PDB file of C-alpha atoms in Angstrom:
ATOM      1  CA  UNK A   1       0.005   0.001  -0.008  1.00 44.00           C
ATOM      2  CA  UNK A   2       2.981   2.316  -0.357  1.00 52.00           C
ATOM      3  CA  UNK A   3       3.226   5.372   1.815  1.00 54.00           C
ATOM      4  CA  UNK A   4       0.730   4.726   4.579  1.00 52.00           C
ATOM      5  CA  UNK A   5       1.468   1.090   5.306  1.00 55.00           C
ATOM      6  CA  UNK A   6       4.518   2.191   7.284  1.00 67.00           C
ATOM      7  CA  UNK A   7       2.597   4.952   9.012  1.00 75.00           C
ATOM      8  CA  UNK A   8      -0.106   2.869  10.617  1.00 83.00           C
ATOM      9  CA  UNK A   9       0.018   2.376  14.392  1.00 87.00           C
ATOM     10  CA  UNK A  10       1.871  -0.839  15.214  1.00 88.00           C
ATOM     11  CA  UNK A  11      -1.188  -2.786  16.399  1.00 92.00           C
ATOM     12  CA  UNK A  12      -3.296  -1.667  13.460  1.00 93.00           C
ATOM     13  CA  UNK A  13      -0.467  -2.628  11.120  1.00 90.00           C
ATOM     14  CA  UNK A  14      -0.502  -6.147  12.533  1.00 94.00           C
ATOM     15  CA  UNK A  15      -4.279  -6.366  12.016  1.00 94.00           C
ATOM     16  CA  UNK A  16      -3.896  -5.347   8.371  1.00 91.00           C
ATOM     17  CA  UNK A  17      -1.046  -7.829   7.834  1.00 93.00           C
ATOM     18  CA  UNK A  18      -3.169 -10.574   9.386  1.00 96.00           C
ATOM     19  CA  UNK A  19      -6.140  -9.723   7.172  1.00 94.00           C
ATOM     20  CA  UNK A  20      -3.949  -9.633   4.078  1.00 92.00           C
ATOM     21  CA  UNK A  21      -2.341 -12.971   4.785  1.00 95.00           C
ATOM     22  CA  UNK A  22      -5.606 -14.828   5.401  1.00 96.00           C
ATOM     23  CA  UNK A  23      -7.186 -13.140   2.385  1.00 92.00           C
ATOM     24  CA  UNK A  24      -4.521 -14.625   0.120  1.00 92.00           C
ATOM     25  CA  UNK A  25      -4.750 -18.122   1.555  1.00 93.00           C
ATOM     26  CA  UNK A  26      -6.685 -20.966  -0.055  1.00 87.00           C
ATOM     27  CA  UNK A  27     -10.363 -20.705   0.916  1.00 92.00           C
ATOM     28  CA  UNK A  28      -9.270 -17.726   3.008  1.00 94.00           C
ATOM     29  CA  UNK A  29      -8.378 -19.957   5.914  1.00 97.00           C
ATOM     30  CA  UNK A  30      -4.972 -20.048   7.610  1.00 97.00           C
ATOM     31  CA  UNK A  31      -3.525 -22.078  10.459  1.00 97.00           C
ATOM     32  CA  UNK A  32      -2.141 -20.454  13.575  1.00 97.00           C
ATOM     33  CA  UNK A  33       1.304 -21.863  12.774  1.00 97.00           C
ATOM     34  CA  UNK A  34       1.350 -20.471   9.241  1.00 97.00           C
ATOM     35  CA  UNK A  35       0.291 -17.025  10.404  1.00 97.00           C
ATOM     36  CA  UNK A  36       2.767 -17.024  13.298  1.00 97.00           C
ATOM     37  CA  UNK A  37       5.566 -17.959  10.903  1.00 97.00           C
ATOM     38  CA  UNK A  38       4.609 -15.373   8.271  1.00 96.00           C
ATOM     39  CA  UNK A  39       4.059 -12.473  10.661  1.00 95.00           C
ATOM     40  CA  UNK A  40       6.765 -13.571  13.127  1.00 96.00           C
ATOM     41  CA  UNK A  41       4.498 -13.318  16.159  1.00 97.00           C
ATOM     42  CA  UNK A  42       3.585 -15.552  19.082  1.00 97.00           C
ATOM     43  CA  UNK A  43       0.288 -17.367  19.464  1.00 97.00           C
ATOM     44  CA  UNK A  44      -0.664 -14.958  22.252  1.00 97.00           C
ATOM     45  CA  UNK A  45      -0.096 -11.927  19.993  1.00 97.00           C
ATOM     46  CA  UNK A  46      -1.870 -13.655  17.116  1.00 97.00           C
ATOM     47  CA  UNK A  47      -5.024 -14.320  19.138  1.00 97.00           C
ATOM     48  CA  UNK A  48      -5.033 -10.792  20.584  1.00 97.00           C
ATOM     49  CA  UNK A  49      -4.595  -9.290  17.076  1.00 97.00           C
ATOM     50  CA  UNK A  50      -7.326 -11.507  15.599  1.00 97.00           C
ATOM     51  CA  UNK A  51      -9.781 -10.747  18.401  1.00 97.00           C
ATOM     52  CA  UNK A  52      -9.130  -6.979  18.087  1.00 96.00           C
ATOM     53  CA  UNK A  53      -9.587  -7.178  14.328  1.00 96.00           C
ATOM     54  CA  UNK A  54     -12.890  -8.969  14.813  1.00 96.00           C
ATOM     55  CA  UNK A  55     -14.003  -6.296  17.301  1.00 96.00           C
ATOM     56  CA  UNK A  56     -13.036  -3.555  14.852  1.00 95.00           C
ATOM     57  CA  UNK A  57     -15.201  -5.156  12.182  1.00 95.00           C
ATOM     58  CA  UNK A  58     -18.177  -5.219  14.535  1.00 95.00           C
ATOM     59  CA  UNK A  59     -17.689  -1.780  16.070  1.00 93.00           C
ATOM     60  CA  UNK A  60     -17.433  -0.130  12.678  1.00 92.00           C
ATOM     61  CA  UNK A  61     -20.519  -1.879  11.262  1.00 92.00           C
ATOM     62  CA  UNK A  62     -18.540  -3.862   8.724  1.00 92.00           C
ATOM     63  CA  UNK A  63     -20.109  -7.237   9.558  1.00 92.00           C
ATOM     64  CA  UNK A  64     -22.231  -7.169   6.362  1.00 92.00           C
ATOM     65  CA  UNK A  65     -18.905  -7.179   4.495  1.00 92.00           C
ATOM     66  CA  UNK A  66     -16.480  -9.118   6.682  1.00 92.00           C
ATOM     67  CA  UNK A  67     -16.430 -11.794   9.358  1.00 93.00           C
ATOM     68  CA  UNK A  68     -13.536 -13.471  11.111  1.00 95.00           C
ATOM     69  CA  UNK A  69     -13.884 -16.924  12.670  1.00 96.00           C
ATOM     70  CA  UNK A  70     -11.255 -17.970  15.170  1.00 97.00           C
ATOM     71  CA  UNK A  71     -11.139 -21.714  15.931  1.00 97.00           C
ATOM     72  CA  UNK A  72      -9.006 -22.547  18.906  1.00 96.00           C
ATOM     73  CA  UNK A  73      -9.912 -26.214  18.492  1.00 96.00           C
ATOM     74  CA  UNK A  74      -8.602 -26.485  14.938  1.00 96.00           C
ATOM     75  CA  UNK A  75      -6.147 -23.619  15.440  1.00 97.00           C
ATOM     76  CA  UNK A  76      -7.331 -21.819  12.301  1.00 97.00           C
ATOM     77  CA  UNK A  77      -8.699 -18.430  11.364  1.00 97.00           C
ATOM     78  CA  UNK A  78     -11.176 -18.004   8.520  1.00 97.00           C
ATOM     79  CA  UNK A  79     -12.070 -14.794   6.790  1.00 96.00           C
ATOM     80  CA  UNK A  80     -15.376 -14.371   4.968  1.00 94.00           C
ATOM     81  CA  UNK A  81     -16.070 -11.315   2.862  1.00 90.00           C
ATOM     82  CA  UNK A  82     -18.507 -10.305   0.191  1.00 89.00           C
ATOM     83  CA  UNK A  83     -17.422  -9.671  -3.380  1.00 82.00           C
ATOM     84  CA  UNK A  84     -17.574  -5.892  -3.024  1.00 80.00           C
ATOM     85  CA  UNK A  85     -15.593  -5.753   0.214  1.00 82.00           C
ATOM     86  CA  UNK A  86     -12.181  -4.115   0.193  1.00 79.00           C
ATOM     87  CA  UNK A  87      -9.281  -3.895   2.655  1.00 80.00           C
ATOM     88  CA  UNK A  88      -9.588  -0.119   2.082  1.00 79.00           C
ATOM     89  CA  UNK A  89     -12.645  -0.138   4.369  1.00 84.00           C
ATOM     90  CA  UNK A  90     -10.377  -1.075   7.231  1.00 86.00           C
ATOM     91  CA  UNK A  91      -7.471   1.050   6.065  1.00 82.00           C
ATOM     92  CA  UNK A  92      -9.571   4.203   6.272  1.00 83.00           C
ATOM     93  CA  UNK A  93     -10.419   3.442   9.886  1.00 87.00           C
ATOM     94  CA  UNK A  94      -6.855   2.677  10.869  1.00 90.00           C
ATOM     95  CA  UNK A  95      -5.390   5.568   8.914  1.00 86.00           C
ATOM     96  CA  UNK A  96      -7.583   8.029  10.769  1.00 85.00           C
ATOM     97  CA  UNK A  97      -6.288   6.546  14.050  1.00 87.00           C
ATOM     98  CA  UNK A  98      -2.697   6.933  12.918  1.00 89.00           C
ATOM     99  CA  UNK A  99      -0.636   9.615  14.614  1.00 92.00           C
ATOM    100  CA  UNK A 100       1.592   9.792  11.528  1.00 91.00           C
ATOM    101  CA  UNK A 101      -1.373  10.413   9.270  1.00 90.00           C
ATOM    102  CA  UNK A 102      -2.774  13.113  11.516  1.00 93.00           C
ATOM    103  CA  UNK A 103       0.640  14.787  11.651  1.00 95.00           C
ATOM    104  CA  UNK A 104       0.738  14.837   7.852  1.00 94.00           C
ATOM    105  CA  UNK A 105      -2.780  16.255   7.658  1.00 93.00           C
ATOM    106  CA  UNK A 106      -1.872  19.051  10.051  1.00 95.00           C
ATOM    107  CA  UNK A 107       1.321  19.762   8.123  1.00 96.00           C
ATOM    108  CA  UNK A 108      -0.591  19.882   4.824  1.00 94.00           C
ATOM    109  CA  UNK A 109      -3.141  22.247   6.363  1.00 93.00           C
ATOM    110  CA  UNK A 110      -0.437  24.421   7.897  1.00 93.00           C
ATOM    111  CA  UNK A 111      -1.693  23.656  11.407  1.00 95.00           C
ATOM    112  CA  UNK A 112       1.253  21.776  12.852  1.00 96.00           C
ATOM    113  CA  UNK A 113       2.890  24.319  15.159  1.00 94.00           C
ATOM    114  CA  UNK A 114       4.962  22.213  17.541  1.00 96.00           C
ATOM    115  CA  UNK A 115       5.331  18.649  18.768  1.00 97.00           C
ATOM    116  CA  UNK A 116       4.310  19.801  22.256  1.00 97.00           C
ATOM    117  CA  UNK A 117       1.025  21.311  21.045  1.00 96.00           C
ATOM    118  CA  UNK A 118       0.216  18.336  18.851  1.00 96.00           C
ATOM    119  CA  UNK A 119       0.934  15.934  21.706  1.00 96.00           C
ATOM    120  CA  UNK A 120      -1.239  17.811  24.152  1.00 96.00           C
ATOM    121  CA  UNK A 121      -4.137  18.050  21.700  1.00 94.00           C
ATOM    122  CA  UNK A 122      -3.960  14.310  20.889  1.00 92.00           C
ATOM    123  CA  UNK A 123      -3.159  13.170  24.452  1.00 93.00           C
ATOM    124  CA  UNK A 124       0.170  11.559  23.546  1.00 94.00           C
ATOM    125  CA  UNK A 125       3.666  12.092  24.896  1.00 96.00           C
ATOM    126  CA  UNK A 126       6.257  14.360  23.343  1.00 97.00           C
ATOM    127  CA  UNK A 127       8.554  11.353  22.762  1.00 96.00           C
ATOM    128  CA  UNK A 128       5.760   9.531  20.864  1.00 94.00           C
ATOM    129  CA  UNK A 129       5.192  12.550  18.622  1.00 96.00           C
ATOM    130  CA  UNK A 130       8.944  12.985  18.095  1.00 96.00           C
ATOM    131  CA  UNK A 131       9.229   9.337  16.988  1.00 93.00           C
ATOM    132  CA  UNK A 132       6.377   9.748  14.501  1.00 93.00           C
ATOM    133  CA  UNK A 133       7.831  12.967  13.142  1.00 95.00           C
ATOM    134  CA  UNK A 134      11.019  11.075  12.314  1.00 93.00           C
ATOM    135  CA  UNK A 135       8.931   8.438  10.465  1.00 89.00           C
ATOM    136  CA  UNK A 136       7.105  11.169   8.562  1.00 92.00           C
ATOM    137  CA  UNK A 137      10.413  12.750   7.568  1.00 93.00           C
ATOM    138  CA  UNK A 138      11.599   9.436   6.137  1.00 90.00           C
ATOM    139  CA  UNK A 139       8.406   9.068   4.079  1.00 90.00           C
ATOM    140  CA  UNK A 140       8.742  12.599   2.754  1.00 94.00           C
ATOM    141  CA  UNK A 141      12.400  12.047   1.922  1.00 94.00           C
ATOM    142  CA  UNK A 142      11.352   9.365  -0.547  1.00 91.00           C
ATOM    143  CA  UNK A 143       9.874  12.222  -2.586  1.00 93.00           C
ATOM    144  CA  UNK A 144      12.851  14.534  -1.949  1.00 94.00           C
ATOM    145  CA  UNK A 145      10.697  16.609   0.363  1.00 96.00           C
ATOM    146  CA  UNK A 146      11.689  17.756   3.849  1.00 96.00           C
ATOM    147  CA  UNK A 147      10.265  19.675   6.795  1.00 96.00           C
ATOM    148  CA  UNK A 148      11.541  23.089   7.778  1.00 96.00           C
ATOM    149  CA  UNK A 149      12.119  24.106  11.394  1.00 94.00           C
ATOM    150  CA  UNK A 150       8.571  25.515  11.291  1.00 95.00           C
ATOM    151  CA  UNK A 151       7.192  22.214   9.969  1.00 96.00           C
ATOM    152  CA  UNK A 152       6.540  23.583   6.514  1.00 96.00           C
ATOM    153  CA  UNK A 153       6.955  21.393   3.430  1.00 96.00           C
ATOM    154  CA  UNK A 154      10.135  22.163   1.490  1.00 96.00           C
ATOM    155  CA  UNK A 155      10.898  20.764  -1.919  1.00 94.00           C
ATOM    156  CA  UNK A 156       9.690  20.620  -5.513  1.00 93.00           C
ATOM    157  CA  UNK A 157       6.014  21.588  -5.417  1.00 94.00           C
ATOM    158  CA  UNK A 158       5.026  18.882  -7.907  1.00 94.00           C
ATOM    159  CA  UNK A 159       6.657  16.231  -5.735  1.00 94.00           C
ATOM    160  CA  UNK A 160       4.907  17.591  -2.633  1.00 96.00           C
ATOM    161  CA  UNK A 161       1.567  17.319  -4.375  1.00 96.00           C
ATOM    162  CA  UNK A 162       2.234  13.824  -5.700  1.00 95.00           C
ATOM    163  CA  UNK A 163       3.246  12.699  -2.204  1.00 95.00           C
ATOM    164  CA  UNK A 164      -0.154  13.721  -0.860  1.00 94.00           C
ATOM    165  CA  UNK A 165      -1.983  12.400  -3.922  1.00 94.00           C
ATOM    166  CA  UNK A 166      -0.302   9.005  -3.336  1.00 91.00           C
ATOM    167  CA  UNK A 167      -1.090   9.324   0.335  1.00 88.00           C
ATOM    168  CA  UNK A 168      -4.818   9.793  -0.188  1.00 87.00           C
ATOM    169  CA  UNK A 169      -5.966   8.219  -3.424  1.00 87.00           C
ATOM    170  CA  UNK A 170      -5.022   4.522  -2.961  1.00 80.00           C
ATOM    171  CA  UNK A 171      -6.537   4.434   0.571  1.00 76.00           C
ATOM    172  CA  UNK A 172      -9.639   6.581   0.358  1.00 81.00           C
ATOM    173  CA  UNK A 173     -10.423   5.980  -3.316  1.00 74.00           C
ATOM    174  CA  UNK A 174     -14.193   5.998  -3.898  1.00 66.00           C
ATOM    175  CA  UNK A 175     -14.975   5.099  -0.317  1.00 68.00           C
ATOM    176  CA  UNK A 176     -14.336   8.391   1.402  1.00 76.00           C
ATOM    177  CA  UNK A 177     -13.344  11.974   0.522  1.00 78.00           C
ATOM    178  CA  UNK A 178     -10.897  13.421   3.079  1.00 86.00           C
ATOM    179  CA  UNK A 179     -10.913  17.069   1.915  1.00 88.00           C
ATOM    180  CA  UNK A 180     -13.238  19.963   2.561  1.00 90.00           C
ATOM    181  CA  UNK A 181     -16.480  19.993   0.604  1.00 91.00           C
ATOM    182  CA  UNK A 182     -15.471  23.046  -1.422  1.00 93.00           C
ATOM    183  CA  UNK A 183     -12.679  21.085  -3.109  1.00 92.00           C
ATOM    184  CA  UNK A 184     -14.948  18.241  -3.995  1.00 90.00           C
ATOM    185  CA  UNK A 185     -17.430  20.760  -5.473  1.00 93.00           C
ATOM    186  CA  UNK A 186     -14.712  22.402  -7.583  1.00 94.00           C
ATOM    187  CA  UNK A 187     -13.385  19.012  -8.722  1.00 93.00           C
ATOM    188  CA  UNK A 188     -16.873  17.943  -9.810  1.00 93.00           C
ATOM    189  CA  UNK A 189     -17.278  21.198 -11.733  1.00 96.00           C
ATOM    190  CA  UNK A 190     -13.981  20.544 -13.464  1.00 96.00           C
ATOM    191  CA  UNK A 191     -14.944  16.979 -14.347  1.00 95.00           C
ATOM    192  CA  UNK A 192     -18.202  18.169 -15.916  1.00 96.00           C
ATOM    193  CA  UNK A 193     -16.252  20.718 -17.970  1.00 96.00           C
ATOM    194  CA  UNK A 194     -13.821  18.028 -19.059  1.00 96.00           C
ATOM    195  CA  UNK A 195     -16.602  15.645 -20.074  1.00 96.00           C
ATOM    196  CA  UNK A 196     -18.228  18.425 -22.107  1.00 95.00           C
ATOM    197  CA  UNK A 197     -14.901  19.139 -23.749  1.00 93.00           C
ATOM    198  CA  UNK A 198     -14.282  15.499 -24.567  1.00 91.00           C
ATOM    199  CA  UNK A 199     -17.925  14.936 -25.535  1.00 92.00           C
ATOM    200  CA  UNK A 200     -18.090  11.676 -23.603  1.00 93.00           C
ATOM    201  CA  UNK A 201     -18.284  10.495 -20.042  1.00 93.00           C
ATOM    202  CA  UNK A 202     -15.184   9.632 -18.028  1.00 93.00           C
ATOM    203  CA  UNK A 203     -14.675   6.300 -16.243  1.00 93.00           C
ATOM    204  CA  UNK A 204     -15.327   6.414 -12.519  1.00 92.00           C
ATOM    205  CA  UNK A 205     -11.757   5.411 -11.668  1.00 91.00           C
ATOM    206  CA  UNK A 206     -10.369   8.351 -13.630  1.00 93.00           C
ATOM    207  CA  UNK A 207     -12.953  10.684 -12.096  1.00 93.00           C
ATOM    208  CA  UNK A 208     -11.780   9.669  -8.640  1.00 92.00           C
ATOM    209  CA  UNK A 209      -8.131  10.192  -9.530  1.00 94.00           C
ATOM    210  CA  UNK A 210      -8.892  13.648 -10.944  1.00 95.00           C
ATOM    211  CA  UNK A 211     -10.946  14.447  -7.842  1.00 93.00           C
ATOM    212  CA  UNK A 212      -8.017  13.681  -5.520  1.00 93.00           C
ATOM    213  CA  UNK A 213      -5.240  15.185  -7.658  1.00 96.00           C
ATOM    214  CA  UNK A 214      -7.177  18.399  -8.265  1.00 95.00           C
ATOM    215  CA  UNK A 215      -8.176  18.700  -4.612  1.00 94.00           C
ATOM    216  CA  UNK A 216      -4.562  18.416  -3.467  1.00 95.00           C
ATOM    217  CA  UNK A 217      -3.501  20.974  -6.097  1.00 95.00           C
ATOM    218  CA  UNK A 218      -6.263  23.434  -5.252  1.00 95.00           C
ATOM    219  CA  UNK A 219      -5.542  23.148  -1.524  1.00 94.00           C
ATOM    220  CA  UNK A 220      -1.880  23.970  -2.150  1.00 95.00           C
ATOM    221  CA  UNK A 221      -2.885  26.916  -4.393  1.00 95.00           C
ATOM    222  CA  UNK A 222      -5.220  28.230  -1.689  1.00 93.00           C
ATOM    223  CA  UNK A 223      -2.287  28.139   0.724  1.00 92.00           C
ATOM    224  CA  UNK A 224      -0.259  30.188  -1.783  1.00 92.00           C
ATOM    225  CA  UNK A 225       2.023  27.316  -2.753  1.00 93.00           C
ATOM    226  CA  UNK A 226       2.078  27.801  -6.520  1.00 91.00           C
ATOM    227  CA  UNK A 227       3.887  26.053  -9.327  1.00 90.00           C
ATOM    228  CA  UNK A 228       6.338  28.243 -11.153  1.00 77.00           C
ATOM    229  CA  UNK A 229       8.308  27.904 -14.383  1.00 65.00           C
ATOM    230  CA  UNK A 230      11.058  26.220 -12.360  1.00 60.00           C
ATOM    231  CA  UNK A 231       8.699  23.462 -11.244  1.00 56.00           C
ATOM    232  CA  UNK A 232       6.975  22.675 -14.536  1.00 49.00           C
ATOM    233  CA  UNK A 233       6.542  19.151 -15.846  1.00 54.00           C
ATOM    234  CA  UNK A 234       9.542  17.881 -17.825  1.00 51.00           C
ATOM    235  CA  UNK A 235       9.058  18.980 -21.382  1.00 47.00           C
ATOM    236  CA  UNK A 236      10.943  15.938 -22.636  1.00 42.00           C
ATOM    237  CA  UNK A 237       7.833  13.908 -21.772  1.00 50.00           C
ATOM    238  CA  UNK A 238       5.041  16.332 -22.589  1.00 51.00           C
ATOM    239  CA  UNK A 239       4.857  18.951 -25.323  1.00 59.00           C
ATOM    240  CA  UNK A 240       2.428  21.667 -24.290  1.00 68.00           C
ATOM    241  CA  UNK A 241       0.482  23.573 -26.855  1.00 80.00           C
ATOM    242  CA  UNK A 242      -1.029  26.492 -25.033  1.00 86.00           C
ATOM    243  CA  UNK A 243      -3.467  26.984 -27.911  1.00 87.00           C
ATOM    244  CA  UNK A 244      -4.824  23.449 -27.577  1.00 89.00           C
ATOM    245  CA  UNK A 245      -8.544  23.402 -26.524  1.00 91.00           C
ATOM    246  CA  UNK A 246      -7.772  21.118 -23.520  1.00 92.00           C
ATOM    247  CA  UNK A 247      -5.085  23.427 -22.196  1.00 93.00           C
ATOM    248  CA  UNK A 248      -7.386  26.438 -22.757  1.00 94.00           C
ATOM    249  CA  UNK A 249     -10.218  24.735 -20.888  1.00 95.00           C
ATOM    250  CA  UNK A 250      -7.973  23.994 -17.871  1.00 96.00           C
ATOM    251  CA  UNK A 251      -6.450  27.480 -17.960  1.00 95.00           C
ATOM    252  CA  UNK A 252      -9.865  29.199 -18.063  1.00 95.00           C
ATOM    253  CA  UNK A 253     -11.123  27.029 -15.195  1.00 96.00           C
ATOM    254  CA  UNK A 254      -8.220  28.062 -12.988  1.00 96.00           C
ATOM    255  CA  UNK A 255      -8.363  31.689 -14.096  1.00 95.00           C
ATOM    256  CA  UNK A 256     -12.016  31.890 -13.110  1.00 93.00           C
ATOM    257  CA  UNK A 257     -11.386  30.409  -9.656  1.00 91.00           C
ATOM    258  CA  UNK A 258      -8.109  32.216  -8.979  1.00 90.00           C
ATOM    259  CA  UNK A 259      -8.375  35.656 -10.536  1.00 85.00           C
ATOM    260  CA  UNK A 260      -5.396  37.013  -8.609  1.00 79.00           C
ATOM    261  CA  UNK A 261      -3.051  34.249  -9.746  1.00 86.00           C
ATOM    262  CA  UNK A 262      -0.268  35.535 -12.017  1.00 90.00           C
ATOM    263  CA  UNK A 263      -0.134  34.311 -15.601  1.00 91.00           C
ATOM    264  CA  UNK A 264       3.106  32.413 -15.089  1.00 90.00           C
ATOM    265  CA  UNK A 265       1.562  30.453 -12.202  1.00 91.00           C
ATOM    266  CA  UNK A 266      -1.664  29.848 -14.176  1.00 93.00           C
ATOM    267  CA  UNK A 267       0.329  28.423 -17.081  1.00 92.00           C
ATOM    268  CA  UNK A 268       2.379  26.134 -14.790  1.00 91.00           C
ATOM    269  CA  UNK A 269      -0.697  24.979 -12.883  1.00 94.00           C
ATOM    270  CA  UNK A 270      -2.528  24.272 -16.147  1.00 94.00           C
ATOM    271  CA  UNK A 271       0.447  22.319 -17.512  1.00 92.00           C
ATOM    272  CA  UNK A 272       0.532  20.218 -14.390  1.00 93.00           C
ATOM    273  CA  UNK A 273      -3.177  19.305 -14.635  1.00 94.00           C
ATOM    274  CA  UNK A 274      -2.952  18.589 -18.374  1.00 93.00           C
ATOM    275  CA  UNK A 275       0.120  16.375 -17.829  1.00 91.00           C
ATOM    276  CA  UNK A 276      -1.786  14.443 -15.149  1.00 93.00           C
ATOM    277  CA  UNK A 277      -4.809  13.999 -17.460  1.00 93.00           C
ATOM    278  CA  UNK A 278      -2.648  12.850 -20.381  1.00 89.00           C
ATOM    279  CA  UNK A 279      -0.667  10.476 -18.146  1.00 88.00           C
ATOM    280  CA  UNK A 280      -3.731   8.923 -16.523  1.00 88.00           C
ATOM    281  CA  UNK A 281      -5.631   8.639 -19.825  1.00 78.00           C
ATOM    282  CA  UNK A 282      -2.844   6.549 -21.307  1.00 62.00           C
TER     283      UNK A 282
END
């Protein structure tokens, strides 16, 4: 699952690993010994993890989709799930419980002031927050992005946006929208404009990707983090024709929403969106 798998709380991470392993087994049944060997855990930890996973399924009203049967007699665990069920349903729950995820959300929103304040607000120790900050820094470093002393994102703006796109889209997908309603509204407006321009409907998967990518981009623009000519998409991969109707449509959409944005930034932002559309459309 990329970025967030390493950012889940330890116990939640074990539950996800357990779910994944059983899901991939024949008839979705696994023996205690096989699970213990694969996850490198004791029987005590296995049973505790399985029982907590089962409780999570019940407490979050996921029983219509999943059920976990623990047989101490046969020393097996069986997973049953309907055809529409997805591990993402559990990921969303665990992600929202993750300190690392909430740190990243606060950083993205410009609300992370200090480790002390974050710890007090979330009822966790300074040392726990410090440990998670180090994990977050490692994840960001994979995108050549770092945190300043004021916990601001530093690096290529395109890479910052792609980090958060990859953070959100694979986990929340069509199950949940983690941004403010205004971004979803703007993204839906843009998708309607795009469908009118193309004169055909867009597949739901692509709609969702556009929704997330555009929401991240618009959030960054609203926080005055603009793309500039120095951060444009590599021209060796995409050749931009600013007279092309698609580019014009994107440019006019942004110009209408961000009247005070300078032309250079509007061009760079439009190029970024067009490049994303071209790349995702194959």
